[in-house]
Short mmCIF file of C-alpha atoms and ligand atoms in Angstrom, two decimals:
data_model
loop_
_atom_site.label_atom_id
_atom_site.label_comp_id
_atom_site.label_asym_id
_atom_site.label_seq_id
_atom_site.Cartn_x
_atom_site.Cartn_y
_atom_site.Cartn_z
CA UNK A 1 -46.26 163.02 -1.69
CA UNK A 2 -45.79 161.82 1.87
CA UNK A 3 -44.21 164.75 3.66
CA UNK A 4 -42.46 162.91 6.49
CA UNK A 5 -40.92 159.44 6.62
CA UNK A 6 -38.56 157.61 8.91
CA UNK A 7 -36.85 154.30 8.11
CA UNK A 8 -34.95 151.80 10.23
CA UNK A 9 -35.11 148.60 12.24
CA UNK A 10 -36.73 149.39 15.55
CA UNK A 11 -37.93 152.87 14.57
CA UNK A 12 -41.44 151.80 15.64
CA UNK A 13 -40.24 152.75 19.13
CA UNK A 14 -40.24 156.40 18.05
CA UNK A 15 -43.99 156.45 17.48
CA UNK A 16 -44.78 158.18 20.78
CA UNK A 17 -42.27 160.96 20.03
CA UNK A 18 -43.77 161.44 16.59
CA UNK A 19 -47.38 161.57 17.77
CA UNK A 20 -47.20 163.59 20.99
CA UNK A 21 -46.66 167.03 19.37
CA UNK A 22 -49.66 166.24 17.14
CA UNK A 23 -52.12 165.76 19.99
CA UNK A 24 -54.72 168.51 19.67
CA UNK A 25 -55.96 168.13 23.27
CA UNK A 26 -56.64 165.37 25.77
CA UNK A 27 -60.17 164.80 24.42
CA UNK A 28 -59.04 164.41 20.80
CA UNK A 29 -57.80 160.82 20.61
CA UNK A 30 -55.41 159.00 18.35
CA UNK A 31 -57.19 156.02 16.80
CA UNK A 32 -54.96 153.09 15.90
CA UNK A 33 -56.27 150.66 13.28
CA UNK A 34 -54.24 147.48 13.66
CA UNK A 35 -54.36 144.28 11.57
CA UNK A 36 -55.99 141.65 13.77
CA UNK A 37 -53.16 139.25 12.96
CA UNK A 38 -51.38 141.16 15.79
CA UNK A 39 -54.07 140.47 18.39
CA UNK A 40 -52.28 138.97 21.39
CA UNK A 41 -48.88 139.85 19.93
CA UNK A 42 -47.44 141.88 22.79
CA UNK A 43 -44.11 142.36 20.98
CA UNK A 44 -45.95 144.85 18.77
CA UNK A 45 -49.04 145.95 20.69
CA UNK A 46 -47.24 146.75 23.96
CA UNK A 47 -45.29 149.38 22.04
CA UNK A 48 -48.36 151.22 20.73
CA UNK A 49 -48.40 154.43 22.77
CA UNK A 50 -51.97 154.75 24.10
CA UNK A 51 -52.93 157.58 26.45
CA UNK A 52 -56.02 159.65 27.40
CA UNK A 53 -58.93 158.54 25.17
CA UNK A 54 -56.78 156.87 22.52
CA UNK A 55 -58.23 153.72 21.03
CA UNK A 56 -56.84 150.60 19.42
CA UNK A 57 -59.21 149.02 16.87
CA UNK A 58 -58.35 145.60 15.45
CA UNK A 59 -59.32 145.18 11.81
CA UNK A 60 -59.90 141.90 10.01
CA UNK A 61 -58.24 141.59 6.61
CA UNK A 62 -60.28 138.58 5.52
CA UNK A 63 -61.97 140.85 3.00
CA UNK A 64 -60.59 143.93 1.33
CA UNK A 65 -61.82 147.33 2.56
CA UNK A 66 -65.36 148.32 1.63
CA UNK A 67 -66.97 151.76 1.43
CA UNK A 68 -69.70 150.60 3.85
CA UNK A 69 -67.02 149.53 6.36
CA UNK A 70 -65.35 152.95 6.16
CA UNK A 71 -68.66 154.76 6.67
CA UNK A 72 -69.39 152.60 9.73
CA UNK A 73 -65.95 153.19 11.26
CA UNK A 74 -66.30 156.95 10.74
CA UNK A 75 -69.76 156.97 12.29
CA UNK A 76 -68.51 155.00 15.31
CA UNK A 77 -65.77 157.58 15.88
CA UNK A 78 -68.09 160.55 15.49
CA UNK A 79 -70.66 159.04 17.89
CA UNK A 80 -68.07 158.02 20.49
CA UNK A 81 -65.99 161.20 20.75
CA UNK A 82 -66.99 164.82 21.18
CA UNK A 83 -63.88 166.01 19.36
CA UNK A 84 -62.39 165.13 16.00
CA UNK A 85 -59.45 162.73 16.50
CA UNK A 86 -55.92 164.12 16.70
CA UNK A 87 -54.87 161.45 14.24
CA UNK A 88 -55.54 158.13 12.58
CA UNK A 89 -52.76 155.54 12.53
CA UNK A 90 -52.84 152.44 10.33
CA UNK A 91 -50.61 149.50 11.29
CA UNK A 92 -50.79 146.58 8.86
CA UNK A 93 -50.79 145.62 5.20
CA UNK A 94 -52.34 147.44 2.26
CA UNK A 95 -55.85 146.77 3.59
CA UNK A 96 -55.30 148.45 6.94
CA UNK A 97 -53.27 151.30 5.45
CA UNK A 98 -56.12 152.01 3.04
CA UNK A 99 -58.66 151.92 5.87
CA UNK A 100 -56.64 154.48 7.83
CA UNK A 101 -56.39 156.78 4.82
CA UNK A 102 -60.08 156.52 3.96
CA UNK A 103 -61.28 157.08 7.54
CA UNK A 104 -59.00 160.13 7.87
CA UNK A 105 -60.50 161.58 4.69
CA UNK A 106 -64.13 160.83 5.56
CA UNK A 107 -63.87 162.34 9.05
CA UNK A 108 -63.49 165.72 7.36
CA UNK A 109 -65.67 165.25 4.27
CA UNK A 110 -69.47 164.99 4.18
CA UNK A 111 -71.48 162.19 2.65
CA UNK A 112 -70.53 158.60 1.95
CA UNK A 113 -67.14 157.29 0.94
CA UNK A 114 -68.53 155.83 -2.30
CA UNK A 115 -69.14 159.39 -3.51
CA UNK A 116 -65.39 160.04 -3.46
CA UNK A 117 -64.29 156.97 -5.45
CA UNK A 118 -62.56 158.37 -8.49
CA UNK A 119 -60.01 161.07 -9.17
CA UNK A 120 -59.75 164.37 -7.27
CA UNK A 121 -63.24 164.43 -5.74
CA UNK A 122 -62.08 165.19 -2.17
CA UNK A 123 -62.41 168.86 -1.21
CA UNK A 124 -61.24 169.10 2.38
CA UNK A 125 -57.95 168.08 3.94
CA UNK A 126 -58.00 164.76 5.84
CA UNK A 127 -57.38 164.35 9.58
CA UNK A 128 -53.63 163.88 10.32
CA UNK A 129 -52.83 160.28 9.39
CA UNK A 130 -49.85 157.98 9.81
CA UNK A 131 -49.05 154.76 7.94
CA UNK A 132 -46.96 151.90 9.35
CA UNK A 133 -46.68 148.94 6.95
CA UNK A 134 -46.17 145.45 8.38
CA UNK A 135 -45.88 143.70 5.01
CA UNK A 136 -44.15 145.08 1.92
CA UNK A 137 -45.25 145.39 -1.67
CA UNK A 138 -48.44 147.34 -2.23
CA UNK A 139 -46.93 150.81 -2.08
CA UNK A 140 -50.10 151.85 -0.22
CA UNK A 141 -47.80 153.54 2.30
CA UNK A 142 -46.76 156.09 -0.32
CA UNK A 143 -49.57 156.29 -2.87
CA UNK A 144 -52.24 158.96 -3.34
CA UNK A 145 -55.06 156.44 -3.38
CA UNK A 146 -57.05 154.27 -1.00
CA UNK A 147 -58.67 151.38 -2.82
CA UNK A 148 -62.22 150.54 -1.76
CA UNK A 149 -64.89 148.16 -2.95
CA UNK A 150 -68.13 150.07 -3.22
CA UNK A 151 -71.65 149.08 -4.22
CA UNK A 152 -70.86 149.65 -7.88
CA UNK A 153 -67.15 149.25 -8.31
CA UNK A 154 -63.74 148.69 -6.85
CA UNK A 155 -62.00 152.01 -7.24
CA UNK A 156 -59.68 154.21 -5.25
CA UNK A 157 -60.22 157.58 -3.64
CA UNK A 158 -57.39 159.27 -5.53
CA UNK A 159 -56.63 162.75 -4.22
CA UNK A 160 -53.98 165.10 -2.96
CA UNK A 161 -55.39 164.62 0.57
CA UNK A 162 -55.07 160.83 0.50
CA UNK A 163 -51.30 160.38 1.13
CA UNK A 164 -50.15 159.89 4.71
CA UNK A 165 -48.74 162.88 6.59
CA UNK A 166 -46.16 160.60 8.16
CA UNK A 167 -44.91 157.12 7.33
CA UNK A 168 -42.85 154.92 9.62
CA UNK A 169 -40.91 152.19 7.81
CA UNK A 170 -39.60 149.56 10.23
CA UNK A 171 -38.66 146.40 8.29
CA UNK A 172 -38.56 144.41 11.54
CA UNK A 173 -42.37 144.55 11.60
CA UNK A 174 -42.46 142.26 8.53
CA UNK A 175 -40.46 139.44 10.11
CA UNK A 176 -43.40 137.04 10.61
CA UNK A 177 -45.15 137.41 7.25
CA UNK A 178 -45.99 133.90 5.91
CA UNK A 179 -44.00 132.87 2.83
CA UNK A 180 -46.89 132.71 0.34
CA UNK A 181 -48.22 136.09 1.39
CA UNK A 182 -44.68 137.52 1.21
CA UNK A 183 -44.59 136.39 -2.42
CA UNK A 184 -48.06 137.63 -3.41
CA UNK A 185 -47.71 141.08 -1.86
CA UNK A 186 -44.10 141.31 -3.08
CA UNK A 187 -45.29 140.50 -6.60
CA UNK A 188 -47.75 143.39 -6.36
CA UNK A 189 -44.65 145.59 -6.26
CA UNK A 190 -43.04 143.71 -9.16
CA UNK A 191 -46.19 144.11 -11.25
CA UNK A 192 -46.36 147.83 -10.41
CA UNK A 193 -42.83 148.19 -11.84
CA UNK A 194 -43.57 146.24 -15.02
CA UNK A 195 -46.84 148.06 -15.68
CA UNK A 196 -45.33 151.46 -15.01
CA UNK A 197 -42.13 150.89 -17.00
CA UNK A 198 -44.06 149.50 -19.99
CA UNK A 199 -46.83 152.08 -19.94
CA UNK A 200 -47.47 154.99 -22.27
CA UNK A 201 -47.70 157.36 -19.26
CA UNK A 202 -44.05 156.71 -18.38
CA UNK A 203 -41.87 159.73 -17.72
CA UNK A 204 -38.41 160.29 -16.25
CA UNK A 205 -39.81 160.66 -12.71
CA UNK A 206 -41.68 157.34 -12.77
CA UNK A 207 -38.93 155.58 -14.67
CA UNK A 208 -36.23 156.36 -12.13
CA UNK A 209 -38.33 154.94 -9.26
CA UNK A 210 -39.62 152.00 -11.30
CA UNK A 211 -36.15 150.94 -12.38
CA UNK A 212 -34.83 151.02 -8.82
CA UNK A 213 -37.78 149.02 -7.52
CA UNK A 214 -37.40 146.43 -10.30
CA UNK A 215 -33.68 146.07 -9.57
CA UNK A 216 -34.47 145.46 -5.88
CA UNK A 217 -37.22 142.93 -6.75
CA UNK A 218 -34.77 140.98 -8.89
CA UNK A 219 -32.23 140.93 -6.04
CA UNK A 220 -34.86 139.78 -3.54
CA UNK A 221 -36.79 137.22 -5.59
CA UNK A 222 -34.19 135.92 -8.04
CA UNK A 223 -30.65 136.39 -6.73
CA UNK A 224 -31.54 135.71 -3.10
CA UNK A 225 -33.41 132.83 -1.65
CA UNK A 226 -34.51 134.18 1.64
CA UNK A 227 -36.52 136.53 3.74
CA UNK A 228 -33.51 137.54 5.86
CA UNK A 229 -33.13 141.01 7.36
CA UNK A 230 -31.42 142.49 4.33
CA UNK A 231 -34.19 141.23 2.06
CA UNK A 232 -36.85 142.63 4.40
CA UNK A 233 -35.13 146.04 4.25
CA UNK A 234 -34.85 145.86 0.48
CA UNK A 235 -38.47 144.81 -0.09
CA UNK A 236 -39.71 147.67 2.07
CA UNK A 237 -37.77 150.11 -0.11
CA UNK A 238 -38.85 148.33 -3.31
CA UNK A 239 -42.48 148.77 -2.25
CA UNK A 240 -41.89 152.48 -1.63
CA UNK A 241 -40.16 153.01 -4.98
CA UNK A 242 -42.76 150.94 -6.85
CA UNK A 243 -45.49 153.05 -5.27
CA UNK A 244 -43.67 156.25 -6.21
CA UNK A 245 -43.32 155.01 -9.76
CA UNK A 246 -47.07 154.49 -10.24
CA UNK A 247 -47.93 157.67 -8.33
CA UNK A 248 -46.75 159.63 -11.34
CA UNK A 249 -47.76 157.13 -14.03
CA UNK A 250 -50.37 154.35 -13.80
CA UNK A 251 -50.78 150.60 -13.50
CA UNK A 252 -52.00 148.47 -16.41
CA UNK A 253 -53.63 145.28 -17.69
CA UNK A 254 -52.95 143.05 -14.68
CA UNK A 255 -54.47 145.51 -12.22
CA UNK A 256 -57.52 146.22 -14.38
CA UNK A 257 -58.31 142.52 -14.72
CA UNK A 258 -57.44 141.73 -11.12
CA UNK A 259 -59.96 144.35 -9.96
CA UNK A 260 -62.60 142.39 -11.90
CA UNK A 261 -61.65 139.15 -10.11
CA UNK A 262 -61.68 140.91 -6.79
CA UNK A 263 -65.05 142.58 -7.34
CA UNK A 264 -66.86 139.42 -8.45
CA UNK A 265 -65.02 136.64 -6.64
CA UNK A 266 -63.46 138.46 -3.68
CA UNK A 267 -59.96 137.41 -4.74
CA UNK A 268 -57.41 139.51 -2.90
CA UNK A 269 -55.16 141.98 -4.63
CA UNK A 270 -51.75 140.30 -4.36
CA UNK A 271 -52.79 136.80 -5.38
CA UNK A 272 -55.25 138.22 -7.94
CA UNK A 273 -52.45 140.10 -9.67
CA UNK A 274 -50.37 136.93 -9.75
CA UNK A 275 -53.24 134.88 -11.25
CA UNK A 276 -53.76 137.47 -14.00
CA UNK A 277 -50.14 138.34 -14.66
CA UNK A 278 -49.27 134.67 -15.26
CA UNK A 279 -51.31 134.92 -18.51
CA UNK A 280 -50.22 138.30 -19.83
CA UNK A 281 -47.26 137.27 -21.98
CA UNK A 282 -48.80 139.05 -25.01
CA UNK A 283 -48.71 142.36 -23.12
CA UNK A 284 -45.62 142.07 -20.90
CA UNK A 285 -43.43 139.27 -22.40
CA UNK A 286 -40.24 139.95 -20.43
CA UNK A 287 -42.03 140.63 -17.16
CA UNK A 288 -44.13 137.47 -17.41
CA UNK A 289 -41.05 135.36 -18.19
CA UNK A 290 -39.33 136.75 -15.07
CA UNK A 291 -42.49 136.16 -13.03
CA UNK A 292 -42.54 132.50 -14.02
CA UNK A 293 -38.90 132.11 -12.94
CA UNK A 294 -39.69 133.62 -9.52
CA UNK A 295 -42.85 131.54 -9.11
CA UNK A 296 -40.86 128.37 -9.76
CA UNK A 297 -37.96 129.34 -7.55
CA UNK A 298 -40.25 129.93 -4.56
CA UNK A 299 -42.49 126.89 -5.19
CA UNK A 300 -45.64 128.94 -5.56
CA UNK A 301 -48.72 127.15 -6.88
CA UNK A 302 -51.45 129.50 -8.05
CA UNK A 303 -55.15 128.56 -8.04
CA UNK A 304 -56.36 127.31 -11.44
CA UNK A 305 -59.70 127.34 -13.28
CA UNK A 306 -61.21 129.96 -11.00
CA UNK A 307 -63.46 131.21 -13.83
CA UNK A 308 -64.46 127.75 -15.07
CA UNK A 309 -68.02 127.78 -13.72
CA UNK A 310 -68.99 131.38 -14.23
CA UNK A 311 -72.13 132.38 -16.11
CA UNK A 312 -72.14 134.83 -19.03
CA UNK A 313 -73.61 137.48 -16.72
CA UNK A 314 -70.79 137.00 -14.25
CA UNK A 315 -68.18 137.34 -17.00
CA UNK A 316 -69.90 140.54 -18.07
CA UNK A 317 -69.70 141.95 -14.55
CA UNK A 318 -65.96 141.22 -14.31
CA UNK A 319 -65.26 142.55 -17.77
CA UNK A 320 -67.26 145.74 -17.13
CA UNK A 321 -65.35 146.40 -13.90
CA UNK A 322 -62.05 145.87 -15.72
CA UNK A 323 -63.00 148.05 -18.69
CA UNK A 324 -64.26 150.87 -16.47
CA UNK A 325 -60.68 151.53 -15.38
CA UNK A 326 -59.96 153.62 -18.45
CA UNK A 327 -56.70 155.29 -17.33
CA UNK A 328 -55.16 151.86 -16.71
CA UNK A 329 -55.94 150.71 -20.26
CA UNK A 330 -54.83 153.97 -21.76
CA UNK A 331 -51.53 153.65 -19.93
CA UNK A 332 -51.09 150.01 -20.97
CA UNK A 333 -52.17 150.20 -24.61
CA UNK A 334 -52.34 153.87 -25.59
CA UNK A 335 -55.08 156.34 -26.50
CA UNK A 336 -56.53 153.95 -29.10
CA UNK A 337 -57.02 151.16 -26.54
CA UNK A 338 -60.75 150.79 -27.19
CA UNK A 339 -59.97 149.59 -30.72
CA UNK A 340 -57.66 146.88 -29.39
CA UNK A 341 -59.19 145.69 -26.13
CA UNK A 342 -62.54 143.99 -26.68
CA UNK A 343 -64.91 142.19 -24.34
CA UNK A 344 -64.19 138.95 -26.23
CA UNK A 345 -60.45 139.34 -25.66
CA UNK A 346 -60.92 139.81 -21.93
CA UNK A 347 -63.31 136.87 -21.71
CA UNK A 348 -60.77 134.63 -23.45
CA UNK A 349 -58.11 135.75 -20.97
CA UNK A 350 -60.36 135.23 -17.93
CA UNK A 351 -61.19 131.75 -19.23
CA UNK A 352 -57.49 130.84 -19.06
CA UNK A 353 -57.31 131.69 -15.34
P1 LIG B 401 -53.40 142.59 3.41
O1 LIG B 401 -53.33 143.92 4.00
O2 LIG B 401 -54.72 141.93 3.28
O3 LIG B 401 -52.41 141.64 4.20
C1 LIG B 401 -52.18 140.33 3.70
C2 LIG B 401 -52.15 139.31 4.81
O4 LIG B 401 -50.91 139.44 5.51
C3 LIG B 401 -53.25 139.47 5.84
O5 LIG B 401 -53.73 138.20 6.17
C4 LIG B 401 -52.53 140.11 7.02
O6 LIG B 401 -53.16 139.78 8.23
C5 LIG B 401 -51.16 139.49 6.90
N1 LIG B 401 -50.08 140.26 7.53
C6 LIG B 401 -49.78 141.57 7.37
N2 LIG B 401 -48.68 141.89 8.07
C7 LIG B 401 -48.27 140.75 8.68
C8 LIG B 401 -47.18 140.44 9.55
N3 LIG B 401 -46.26 141.34 9.88
N4 LIG B 401 -47.07 139.17 10.00
C9 LIG B 401 -47.97 138.22 9.64
N5 LIG B 401 -49.01 138.46 8.82
C10 LIG B 401 -49.15 139.71 8.35
O7 LIG B 401 -52.76 142.54 1.93
P2 LIG B 401 -51.73 143.44 1.15
O8 LIG B 401 -51.29 142.62 0.00
O9 LIG B 401 -50.72 144.07 2.00
O10 LIG B 401 -52.67 144.61 0.64
C11 LIG B 401 -53.73 144.37 -0.24
C12 LIG B 401 -54.69 145.52 -0.14
O11 LIG B 401 -54.01 146.72 -0.47
C13 LIG B 401 -55.86 145.42 -1.10
O12 LIG B 401 -57.03 145.86 -0.44
C14 LIG B 401 -55.49 146.36 -2.21
O13 LIG B 401 -56.60 146.89 -2.89
C15 LIG B 401 -54.71 147.41 -1.49
N6 LIG B 401 -53.73 148.13 -2.29
C16 LIG B 401 -53.67 149.46 -2.12
C17 LIG B 401 -52.77 150.20 -2.84
C18 LIG B 401 -52.74 151.67 -2.66
O14 LIG B 401 -51.95 152.34 -3.33
N7 LIG B 401 -53.53 152.24 -1.80
C19 LIG B 401 -51.87 149.59 -3.71
C20 LIG B 401 -51.95 148.22 -3.86
C21 LIG B 401 -52.87 147.49 -3.12
ZN1 LIG B 402 -51.21 146.77 -6.84
#
């Protein structure tokens, strides 16, 4: 679990107070990874407390984080500074938060980041790391994974050393998120709730968080029609609770298939989940019905026929990526999932997208 968290509009201003006791010495910098959407945005960047050798690194989110990108960032830091950094701070959406987590881990663990994709492969504690979300939904701020696309697969580094040491939740930072992206990333949270609450791994811990997150999602996306301040606050908490819910259970069919789309076609997580979930009425009938109501209410048009021109080999790649995520299928379907989920079934589903 994340050991320290603060919440509130404007709490971003407390960042300097939070970081200063953590500075190891003047030669051990804080490295800030910031979504490049904030380049030139002095409202945010002027409040990032840089001193001594601290560095601000803008990160593009055009593509989702890759293992090669993490290895390069880590090498740059090691070559530039004599000392290990005092801390790594990620300011952005799920992509930037995951980059901060992965870099913090790899600064203290030998080898390449692809070697740690999987469950509980990290041996040494990460460098102190702080997460500051600027868009709500992924739950990356609270989860024990950092999802990376490697040479062979898209898979998280899931470990006890992955979660942030400190999270700063300031809903004001989400005020300029574009409407479509607000929906896609918000639906990531909704899908987390549905997959967790309908999974075989469900337990009282996950259920209590999942139910709260789902209730908040319904208030935000169905009862309300806006992205006003109250909705921003609520979505930030929904994301947190949705993340907590899957931390102690698992995601399911939509995520497994969306990873396939992402690996082969580079389709991003939020929109990818929406594209898949739209066709999962056989697996999550109530959730999909609700999703369609929200999609209509917010005038969202999803891309169609994205798999229309794929070759058999390409389908195989997507299906293999999806099927390799065994815990997700076991959670969704049960221990006997291999008898129920076939390659043909997944191909038929992908063909609908
Ligand atoms: P993202 O980080 O790519 O951000 C989406 C878009 O919103 C980007 O274009 C970004 O520049 C923009 N944006 C962010 N904050 C903004 C702001 N305040 N104002 C204007 N624009 C803003 O996408 P995401 O949906 O947040 O995250 C997706 C990533 O998170 C994927 O890589 C996915 O694998 C990962 N993920 C991780 C976890 C986890 O537990 N670690 C969970 C779910 C998803
Ligand atoms: Zn997700």
